[in-house]
Coordinates of C-alpha atoms and ligand atoms in Angstrom, one line a residue:
X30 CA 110.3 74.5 101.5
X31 CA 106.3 75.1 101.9
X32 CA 105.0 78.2 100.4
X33 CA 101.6 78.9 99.2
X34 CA 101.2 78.6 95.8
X35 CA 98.1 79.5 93.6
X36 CA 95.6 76.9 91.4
X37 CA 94.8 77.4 88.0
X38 CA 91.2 77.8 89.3
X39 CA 93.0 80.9 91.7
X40 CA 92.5 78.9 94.9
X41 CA 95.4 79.0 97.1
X42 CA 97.0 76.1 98.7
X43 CA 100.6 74.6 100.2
X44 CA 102.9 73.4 97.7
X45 CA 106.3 72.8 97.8
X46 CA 108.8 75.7 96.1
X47 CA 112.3 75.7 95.9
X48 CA 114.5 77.1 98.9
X49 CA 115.7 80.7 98.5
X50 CA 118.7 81.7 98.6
X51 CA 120.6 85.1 99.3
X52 CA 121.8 87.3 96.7
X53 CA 124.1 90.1 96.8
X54 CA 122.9 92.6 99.4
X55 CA 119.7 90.3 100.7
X56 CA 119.2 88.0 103.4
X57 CA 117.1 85.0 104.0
X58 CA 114.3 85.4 106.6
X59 CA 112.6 82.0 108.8
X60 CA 109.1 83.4 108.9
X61 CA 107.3 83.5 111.7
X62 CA 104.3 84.9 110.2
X63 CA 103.1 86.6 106.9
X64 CA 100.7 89.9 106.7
X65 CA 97.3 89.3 104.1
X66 CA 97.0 92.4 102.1
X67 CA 94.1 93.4 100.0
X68 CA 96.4 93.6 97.2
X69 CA 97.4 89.8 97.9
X70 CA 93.5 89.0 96.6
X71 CA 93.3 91.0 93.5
X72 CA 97.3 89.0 92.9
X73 CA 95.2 85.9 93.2
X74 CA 93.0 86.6 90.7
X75 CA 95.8 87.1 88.6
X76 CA 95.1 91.4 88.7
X77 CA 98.0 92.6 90.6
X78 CA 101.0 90.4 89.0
X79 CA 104.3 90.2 91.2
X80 CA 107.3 93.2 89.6
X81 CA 110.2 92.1 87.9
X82 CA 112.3 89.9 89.7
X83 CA 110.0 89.5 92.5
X84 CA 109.2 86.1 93.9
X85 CA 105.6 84.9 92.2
X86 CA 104.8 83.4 96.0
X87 CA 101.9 85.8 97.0
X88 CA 103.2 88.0 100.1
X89 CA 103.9 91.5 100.9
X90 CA 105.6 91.5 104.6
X91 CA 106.3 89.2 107.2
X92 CA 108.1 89.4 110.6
X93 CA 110.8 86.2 111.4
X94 CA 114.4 85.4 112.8
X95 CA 117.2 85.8 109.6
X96 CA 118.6 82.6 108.8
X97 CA 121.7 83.9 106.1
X98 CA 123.0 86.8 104.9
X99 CA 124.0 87.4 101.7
X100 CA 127.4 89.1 100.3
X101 CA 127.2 92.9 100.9
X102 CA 125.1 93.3 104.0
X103 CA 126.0 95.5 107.4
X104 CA 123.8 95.5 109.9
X105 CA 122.2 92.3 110.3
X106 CA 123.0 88.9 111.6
X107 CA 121.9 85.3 111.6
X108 CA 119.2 85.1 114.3
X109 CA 118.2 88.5 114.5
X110 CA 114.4 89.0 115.4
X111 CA 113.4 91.2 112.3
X112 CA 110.2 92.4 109.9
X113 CA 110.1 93.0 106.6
X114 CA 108.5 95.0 103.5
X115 CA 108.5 92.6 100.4
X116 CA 107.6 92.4 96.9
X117 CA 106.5 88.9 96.9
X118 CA 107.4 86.1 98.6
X119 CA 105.8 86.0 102.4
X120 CA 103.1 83.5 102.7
X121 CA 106.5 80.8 102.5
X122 CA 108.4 79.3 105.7
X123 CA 111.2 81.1 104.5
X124 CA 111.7 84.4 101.7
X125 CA 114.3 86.6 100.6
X126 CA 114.4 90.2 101.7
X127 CA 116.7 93.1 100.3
X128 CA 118.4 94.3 103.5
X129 CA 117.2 97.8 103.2
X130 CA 113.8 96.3 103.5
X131 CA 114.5 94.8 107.4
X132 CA 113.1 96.4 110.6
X133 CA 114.3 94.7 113.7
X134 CA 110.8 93.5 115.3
X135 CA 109.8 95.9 117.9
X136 CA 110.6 95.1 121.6
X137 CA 107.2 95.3 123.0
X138 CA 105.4 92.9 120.6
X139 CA 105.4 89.5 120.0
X140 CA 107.2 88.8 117.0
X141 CA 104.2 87.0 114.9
X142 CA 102.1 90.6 115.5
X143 CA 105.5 92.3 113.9
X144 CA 104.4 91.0 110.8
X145 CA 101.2 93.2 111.1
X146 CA 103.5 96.0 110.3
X147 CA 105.4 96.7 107.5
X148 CA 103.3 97.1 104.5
X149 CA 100.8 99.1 106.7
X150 CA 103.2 101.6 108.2
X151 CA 105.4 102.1 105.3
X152 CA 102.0 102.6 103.3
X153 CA 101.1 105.1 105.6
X154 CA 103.8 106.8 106.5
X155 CA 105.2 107.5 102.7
X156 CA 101.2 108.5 101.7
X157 CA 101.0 110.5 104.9
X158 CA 104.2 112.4 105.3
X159 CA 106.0 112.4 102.3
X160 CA 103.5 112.8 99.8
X161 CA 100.2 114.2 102.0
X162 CA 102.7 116.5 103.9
X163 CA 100.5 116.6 107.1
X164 CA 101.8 118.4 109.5
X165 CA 100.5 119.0 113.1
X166 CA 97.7 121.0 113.8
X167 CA 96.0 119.6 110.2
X168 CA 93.2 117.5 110.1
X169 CA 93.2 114.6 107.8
X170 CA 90.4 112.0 106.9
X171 CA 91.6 108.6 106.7
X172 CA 89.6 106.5 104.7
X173 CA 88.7 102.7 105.6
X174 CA 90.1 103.0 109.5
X175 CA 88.6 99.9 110.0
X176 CA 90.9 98.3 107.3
X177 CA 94.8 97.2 107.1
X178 CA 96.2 100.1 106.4
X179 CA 93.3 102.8 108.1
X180 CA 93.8 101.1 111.7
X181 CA 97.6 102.2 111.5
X182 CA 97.2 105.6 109.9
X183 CA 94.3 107.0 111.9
X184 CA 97.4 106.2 115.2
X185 CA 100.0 107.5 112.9
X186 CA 98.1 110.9 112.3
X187 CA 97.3 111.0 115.8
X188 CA 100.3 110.5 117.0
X189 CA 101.7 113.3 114.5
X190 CA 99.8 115.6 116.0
X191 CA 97.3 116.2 113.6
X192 CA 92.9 115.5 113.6
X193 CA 92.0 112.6 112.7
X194 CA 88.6 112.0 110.9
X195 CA 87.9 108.5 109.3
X196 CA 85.0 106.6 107.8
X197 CA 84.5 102.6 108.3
X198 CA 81.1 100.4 107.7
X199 CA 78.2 100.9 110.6
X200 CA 78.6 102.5 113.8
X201 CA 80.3 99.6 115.4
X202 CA 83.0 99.5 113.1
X203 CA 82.9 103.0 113.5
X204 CA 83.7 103.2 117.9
X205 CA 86.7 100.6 117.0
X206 CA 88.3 103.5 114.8
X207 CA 87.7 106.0 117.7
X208 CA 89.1 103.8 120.1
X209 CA 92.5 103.7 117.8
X210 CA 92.1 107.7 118.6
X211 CA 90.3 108.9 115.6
X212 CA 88.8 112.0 116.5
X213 CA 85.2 111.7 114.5
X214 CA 84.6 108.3 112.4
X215 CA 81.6 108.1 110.2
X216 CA 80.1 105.4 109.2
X217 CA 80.5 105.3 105.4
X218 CA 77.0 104.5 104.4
X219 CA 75.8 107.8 105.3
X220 CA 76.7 111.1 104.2
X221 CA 80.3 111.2 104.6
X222 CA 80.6 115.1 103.1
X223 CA 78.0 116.3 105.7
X224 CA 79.8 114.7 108.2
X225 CA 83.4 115.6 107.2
X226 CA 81.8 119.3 106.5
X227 CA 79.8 119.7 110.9
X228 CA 83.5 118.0 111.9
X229 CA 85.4 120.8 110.3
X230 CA 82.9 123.9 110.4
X231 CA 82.6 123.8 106.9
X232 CA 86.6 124.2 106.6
X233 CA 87.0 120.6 105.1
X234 CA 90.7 118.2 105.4
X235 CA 93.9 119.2 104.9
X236 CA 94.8 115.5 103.9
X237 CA 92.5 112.7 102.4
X238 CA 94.0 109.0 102.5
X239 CA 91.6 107.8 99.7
X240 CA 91.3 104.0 99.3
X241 CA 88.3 104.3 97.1
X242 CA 89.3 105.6 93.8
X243 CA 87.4 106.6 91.0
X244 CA 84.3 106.4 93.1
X245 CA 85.2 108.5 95.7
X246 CA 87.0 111.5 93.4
X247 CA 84.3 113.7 93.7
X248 CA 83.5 114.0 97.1
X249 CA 87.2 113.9 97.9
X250 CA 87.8 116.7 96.2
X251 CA 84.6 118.5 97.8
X252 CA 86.2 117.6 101.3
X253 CA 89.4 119.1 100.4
X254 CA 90.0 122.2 102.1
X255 CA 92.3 125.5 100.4
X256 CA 95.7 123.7 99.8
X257 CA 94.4 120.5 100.9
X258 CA 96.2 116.7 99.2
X259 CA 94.0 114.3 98.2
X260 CA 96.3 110.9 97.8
X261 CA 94.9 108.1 96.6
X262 CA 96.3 104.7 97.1
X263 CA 93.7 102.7 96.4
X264 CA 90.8 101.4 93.5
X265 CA 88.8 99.8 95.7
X266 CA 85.9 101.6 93.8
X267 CA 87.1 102.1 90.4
X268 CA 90.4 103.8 88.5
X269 CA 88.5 105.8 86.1
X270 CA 86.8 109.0 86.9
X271 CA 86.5 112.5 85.8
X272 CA 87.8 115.4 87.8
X273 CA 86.7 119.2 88.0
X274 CA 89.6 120.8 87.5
X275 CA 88.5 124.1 88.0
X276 CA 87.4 123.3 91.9
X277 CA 90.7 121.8 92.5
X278 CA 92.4 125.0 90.9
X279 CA 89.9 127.7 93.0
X280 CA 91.3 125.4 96.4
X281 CA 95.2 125.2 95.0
X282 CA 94.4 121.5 96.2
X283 CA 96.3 118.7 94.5
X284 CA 95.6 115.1 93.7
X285 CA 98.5 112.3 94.5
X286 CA 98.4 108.6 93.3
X287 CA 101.3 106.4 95.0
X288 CA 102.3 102.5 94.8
X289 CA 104.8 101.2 97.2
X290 CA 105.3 97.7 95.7
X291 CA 106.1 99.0 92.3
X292 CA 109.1 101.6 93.5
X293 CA 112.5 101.0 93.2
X294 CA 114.8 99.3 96.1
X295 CA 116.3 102.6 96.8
X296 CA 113.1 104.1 97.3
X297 CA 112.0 101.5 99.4
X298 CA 114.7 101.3 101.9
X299 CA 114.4 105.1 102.6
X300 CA 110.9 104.9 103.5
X301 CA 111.7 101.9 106.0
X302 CA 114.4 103.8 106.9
X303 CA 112.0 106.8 107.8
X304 CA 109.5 104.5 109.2
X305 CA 112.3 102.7 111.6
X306 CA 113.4 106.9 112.7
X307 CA 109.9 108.2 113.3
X308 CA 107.3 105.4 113.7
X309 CA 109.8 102.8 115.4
X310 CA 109.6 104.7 118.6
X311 CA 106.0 105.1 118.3
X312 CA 105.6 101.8 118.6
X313 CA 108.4 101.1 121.5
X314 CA 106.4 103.7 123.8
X315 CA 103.0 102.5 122.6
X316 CA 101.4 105.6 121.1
X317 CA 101.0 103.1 117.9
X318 CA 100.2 99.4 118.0
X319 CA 98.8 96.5 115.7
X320 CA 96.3 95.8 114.9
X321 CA 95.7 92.6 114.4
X322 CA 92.0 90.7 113.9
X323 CA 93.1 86.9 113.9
X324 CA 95.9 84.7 113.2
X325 CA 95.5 81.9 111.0
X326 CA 97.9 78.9 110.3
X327 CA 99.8 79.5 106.5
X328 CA 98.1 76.0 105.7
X329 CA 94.6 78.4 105.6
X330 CA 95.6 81.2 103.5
X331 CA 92.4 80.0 101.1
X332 CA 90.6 80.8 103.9
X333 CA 91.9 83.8 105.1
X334 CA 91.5 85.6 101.7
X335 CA 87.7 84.6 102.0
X336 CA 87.6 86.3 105.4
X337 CA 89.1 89.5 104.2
X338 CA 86.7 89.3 101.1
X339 CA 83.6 89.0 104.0
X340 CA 84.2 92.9 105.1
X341 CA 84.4 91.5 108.9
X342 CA 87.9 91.7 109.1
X343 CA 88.7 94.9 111.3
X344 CA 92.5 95.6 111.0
X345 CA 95.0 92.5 110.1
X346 CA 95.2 88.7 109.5
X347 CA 97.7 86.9 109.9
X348 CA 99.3 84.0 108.6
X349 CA 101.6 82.0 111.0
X350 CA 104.4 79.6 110.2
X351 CA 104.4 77.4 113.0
Ligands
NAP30 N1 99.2 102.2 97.0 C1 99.8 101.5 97.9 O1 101.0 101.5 98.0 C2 99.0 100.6 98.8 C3 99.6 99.9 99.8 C4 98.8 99.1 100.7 C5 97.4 99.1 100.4 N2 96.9 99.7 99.4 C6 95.5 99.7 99.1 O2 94.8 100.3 100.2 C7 93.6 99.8 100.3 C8 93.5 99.3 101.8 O3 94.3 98.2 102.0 P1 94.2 97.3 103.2 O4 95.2 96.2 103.1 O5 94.1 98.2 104.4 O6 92.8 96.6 102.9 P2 91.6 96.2 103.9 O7 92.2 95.8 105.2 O8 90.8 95.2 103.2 O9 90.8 97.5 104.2 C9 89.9 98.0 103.2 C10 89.2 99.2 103.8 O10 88.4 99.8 102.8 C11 87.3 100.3 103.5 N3 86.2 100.6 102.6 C12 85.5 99.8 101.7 N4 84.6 100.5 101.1 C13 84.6 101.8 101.6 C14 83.9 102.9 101.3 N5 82.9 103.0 100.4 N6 84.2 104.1 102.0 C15 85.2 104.1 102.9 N7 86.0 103.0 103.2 C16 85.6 101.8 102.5 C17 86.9 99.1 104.4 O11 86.0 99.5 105.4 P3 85.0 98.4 106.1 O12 85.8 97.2 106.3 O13 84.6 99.0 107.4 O14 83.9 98.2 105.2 C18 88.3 98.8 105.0 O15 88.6 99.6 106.1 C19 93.4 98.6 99.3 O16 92.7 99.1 98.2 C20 94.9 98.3 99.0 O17 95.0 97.8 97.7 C21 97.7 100.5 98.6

């Protein structure tokens, strides 16, 4: 089959890999489309290398119709309409998926924009709800609404009932995350703690969904209000950072770090499980959608990284089979 395959200068291009097949418990997904993923760029550059056992083809979700289904799986047939977390393996005209990884594409959307999904929404929901705990009635600050990941969880957090402040590049950039349903976006390049501090009264967040890092540590941890969860799923601006401990002890605020690629299969298919319960719906009655900025054919993947690299992407790209 075709599937993108990496240089040794780390440029991307379509090669030709061997066909996968389906193990116990998988099955073997035509895709339609892949999602591009931040992660997917630092993979290129040979930072983010693919776990144990995962398929060294760059790609972390796709949407697509199964073609086979291994030994071992209930649930799911040959020509089903589906979507898909992965380790690896997306940005390919076909990839094996463990079945507790498959969400049936939504009804209301076109199944190419299903692959906008997973990564985003499972992202979101686990760093949200299981580990941020946000609750109605909270207010959390999403970081990078503009992004991937931000455009789903400022209409996840909205549609959980809580506030929903959020920071993005320029006042433009800015509206687009308002007209997801943020409540207040900033425009990062300003004071973001002055900001955060007139939205809330001087309160601060119960939840930060940090995408920054290092870099950010310290004014996350300002923003924090009494009992408030910073979780951090992203470096973007360094890993290393010191932390005053005695301002997160004075809040009773905690600091989270989370990786979804990296968890174990059990792990995963509960959170797609918990995704398919809550956010499913969500999506079928249109309180949450996709974002997605452009499609691209899989033959441009090159040039799809380079957009996402430009800062003018403003939710997904996408890379389509067809
Ligand atoms: N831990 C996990 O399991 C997990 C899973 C998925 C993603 N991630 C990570 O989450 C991050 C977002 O992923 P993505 O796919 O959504 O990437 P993306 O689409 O490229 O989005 C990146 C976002 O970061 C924002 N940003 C950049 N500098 C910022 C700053 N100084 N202040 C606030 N926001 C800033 C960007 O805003 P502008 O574009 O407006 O500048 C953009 O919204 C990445 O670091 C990715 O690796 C982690």
């Amino acid at each position: 089959m075709r599937a993108i395959t990496v240089t040794p200068d780390q440029r991307l291009e379509l090669g030709e890999v061997p066909d996968p097949a389906p193990g116990h418990g998988e099955v073997v997904v035509d895709v339609a489309a892949a999602g591009v993923n931040r992660a997917d760029l630092l993979q290129r550059a040979g930072h983010y290398p693919p776990p144990p056992g995962a398929s060294d083809v760059i790609g972390l979700e796709i949407s697509g119709t199964v073609r086979s289904v291994g030994e071992g799986v209930t649930g799911w047939q040959v020509g089903d309409r589906v979507c898909a977390l992965l380790a690896g393996g997306g940005y390919a005209e076909r990839t094996v998926v463990p079945a507790g990884q498959l969400l049936p594409a939504p009804s209301r959307l076109d199944l190419v924009d299903a692959a906008a999904l997973p990564e985003a929404l499972c992202t979101a929901w686990s760093n949200l709800v299981d580990v941020g705990r946000l609750s109605a009635g909270e207010t959390v600050l999403v970081h990078g609404g503009s992004g991937g990941v931000g455009s789903v969880a400022i209409q996840l957090g909205r549609a959980l009932g809580a506030r929903v402040l959020t920071t993005a590049r320029g006042t433009e950039r800015a509206a687009r995350c308002e007209e997801l349903g943020a409540d207040v976006a900033i425009d990062y390049r300003g004071d973001v703690p002055a900001a955060v501090a007139e939205a809330t009264d001087g309160r601060g967040v119960d939840v930060v969904l940090d995408v920054l890092g290092a870099g950010g540590l310290a004014d996350n941890t300002t923003m924090l209000a009494t009992g408030g969860r910073l979780v951090v799923i992203g470096t973007q601006r360094g890993r290393r950072a010191e932390l005053d401990l005695l301002s997160l002890m004075a809040k009773r605020a905690s600091v989270h770090g989370t990786t979804l690629r990296s968890r174990p299969l059990e792990e995963k298919a509960r959170i797609v499980a918990a995704v398919r319960e809550h956010v499913w719906p969500m999506l079928e009655d249109g309180r949450v959608r996709a974002v997605v900025h452009q499609r691209l054919p899989l033959a441009d993947a090159q040039r799809a990284h380079e957009l996402l690299d430009s800062g003018e992407v403003f939710g997904k790209l996408l890379l389509v089979t067809g």
